[in-house]
Amino acid sequence: MSKETRVSNQNLSSDDELFEDCVESSEQCEKKPEDEQCELSSDEEYSLHLERDLSDEQVDERREEAIRFKADGNAYFKNKEFTKAEQMYNTALRICPRRCVEERSILYNNRAAARYHLDSEECKRKAIADCEKSIKLNANYVKPYLRRAMIYREMGKDRLDEALADYKKVIELDKNNKEASIAAKELQNEINERNEQLKKEMLSKLKDLGNTVLRPFGLSTDNFQLQQNESGGYSINFQQ
């Protein structure tokens, strides 16, 4: 994609998309890199290596170049060319200085969006990892929580609790977020239904086990009844 065909970030912005187009001023780039003792991804390691000897002016130039690649990625994303979008975000992450924490957080979120749409289990796992990197850089950024929650929910019953936790975090950050509020209520009902089903399955297995133990004595679990008492506990009554 040539420079002439690049679409401006402002024109690409959409409240309906879980990727980010906004461009922050250079003053919002923090002037100190993050703690180098933290665990770094390959993207982080590469960009750290590049910027060690760069002047502030060179850092700003790299930041602007990364923003241009991000704009290209967003344009590809809009056209549903998700593989090309991912490639543009990869390049932007390799260029964008580590000290520009907010921009890098947005880039990870955007790459997560592209990877999610590549529609494979491996890509979804990578999308979750990108959401985590985005959140690590900016814990108050709502979009990666929403995307990760959506992916967790699609992954099935075992990940519903994690999805609910993310939606609750979104509500904590933005109490007026309708998407998160609706999803949280739906998920709580789904989790309650899942837990009730698991409870029934567990009791059935315990009953089968009990019958196996009691059968040699001419008894079964039907000879025993559980009764809940006033304190909330249970007592077992034997019936011949």
PDB file of N, CA, C and O in Angstrom, residues 11 34 58 71 121 125 136 229 240:
ATOM      1  N   ASN A  11     -10.205   9.157   9.875  1.00  0.00           N
ATOM      2  CA  ASN A  11     -11.251   8.629   9.019  1.00  0.00           C
ATOM      3  C   ASN A  11     -11.533   7.166   9.294  1.00  0.00           C
ATOM      4  O   ASN A  11     -12.600   6.661   8.989  1.00  0.00           O
ATOM      5  N   GLU A  34      10.025   1.274  30.024  1.00  0.00           N
ATOM      6  CA  GLU A  34       9.551   0.479  31.146  1.00  0.00           C
ATOM      7  C   GLU A  34      10.723  -0.261  31.771  1.00  0.00           C
ATOM      8  O   GLU A  34      11.802  -0.373  31.197  1.00  0.00           O
ATOM      9  N   GLN A  58      14.832  11.060  16.834  1.00  0.00           N
ATOM     10  CA  GLN A  58      14.735   9.788  16.115  1.00  0.00           C
ATOM     11  C   GLN A  58      13.606   8.921  16.669  1.00  0.00           C
ATOM     12  O   GLN A  58      12.922   8.221  15.919  1.00  0.00           O
ATOM     13  N   ALA A  71      -1.931   2.842  10.346  1.00  0.00           N
ATOM     14  CA  ALA A  71      -3.000   3.314   9.463  1.00  0.00           C
ATOM     15  C   ALA A  71      -3.192   2.359   8.289  1.00  0.00           C
ATOM     16  O   ALA A  71      -4.324   2.063   7.886  1.00  0.00           O
ATOM     17  N   GLU A 121      -7.932 -21.622  15.983  1.00  0.00           N
ATOM     18  CA  GLU A 121      -7.722 -21.707  17.425  1.00  0.00           C
ATOM     19  C   GLU A 121      -6.369 -21.115  17.816  1.00  0.00           C
ATOM     20  O   GLU A 121      -6.243 -20.444  18.837  1.00  0.00           O
ATOM     21  N   ARG A 125      -5.630 -17.910  20.292  1.00  0.00           N
ATOM     22  CA  ARG A 125      -4.720 -17.928  21.442  1.00  0.00           C
ATOM     23  C   ARG A 125      -3.719 -16.775  21.350  1.00  0.00           C
ATOM     24  O   ARG A 125      -3.390 -16.134  22.355  1.00  0.00           O
ATOM     25  N   LYS A 136      -1.286  -5.059  29.842  1.00  0.00           N
ATOM     26  CA  LYS A 136      -0.103  -4.868  30.678  1.00  0.00           C
ATOM     27  C   LYS A 136       0.479  -3.469  30.494  1.00  0.00           C
ATOM     28  O   LYS A 136       0.964  -2.845  31.446  1.00  0.00           O
ATOM     29  N   ASN A 229     -31.103 -29.271  56.935  1.00  0.00           N
ATOM     30  CA  ASN A 229     -31.597 -28.752  58.204  1.00  0.00           C
ATOM     31  C   ASN A 229     -31.617 -27.225  58.196  1.00  0.00           C
ATOM     32  O   ASN A 229     -31.233 -26.587  57.216  1.00  0.00           O
ATOM     33  N   GLN A 240     -35.107 -48.587  55.151  1.00  0.00           N
ATOM     34  CA  GLN A 240     -34.982 -50.001  54.777  1.00  0.00           C
ATOM     35  C   GLN A 240     -35.898 -50.313  53.596  1.00  0.00           C
ATOM     36  O   GLN A 240     -37.008 -49.840  53.526  1.00  0.00           O
TER      37      GLN A 240
END
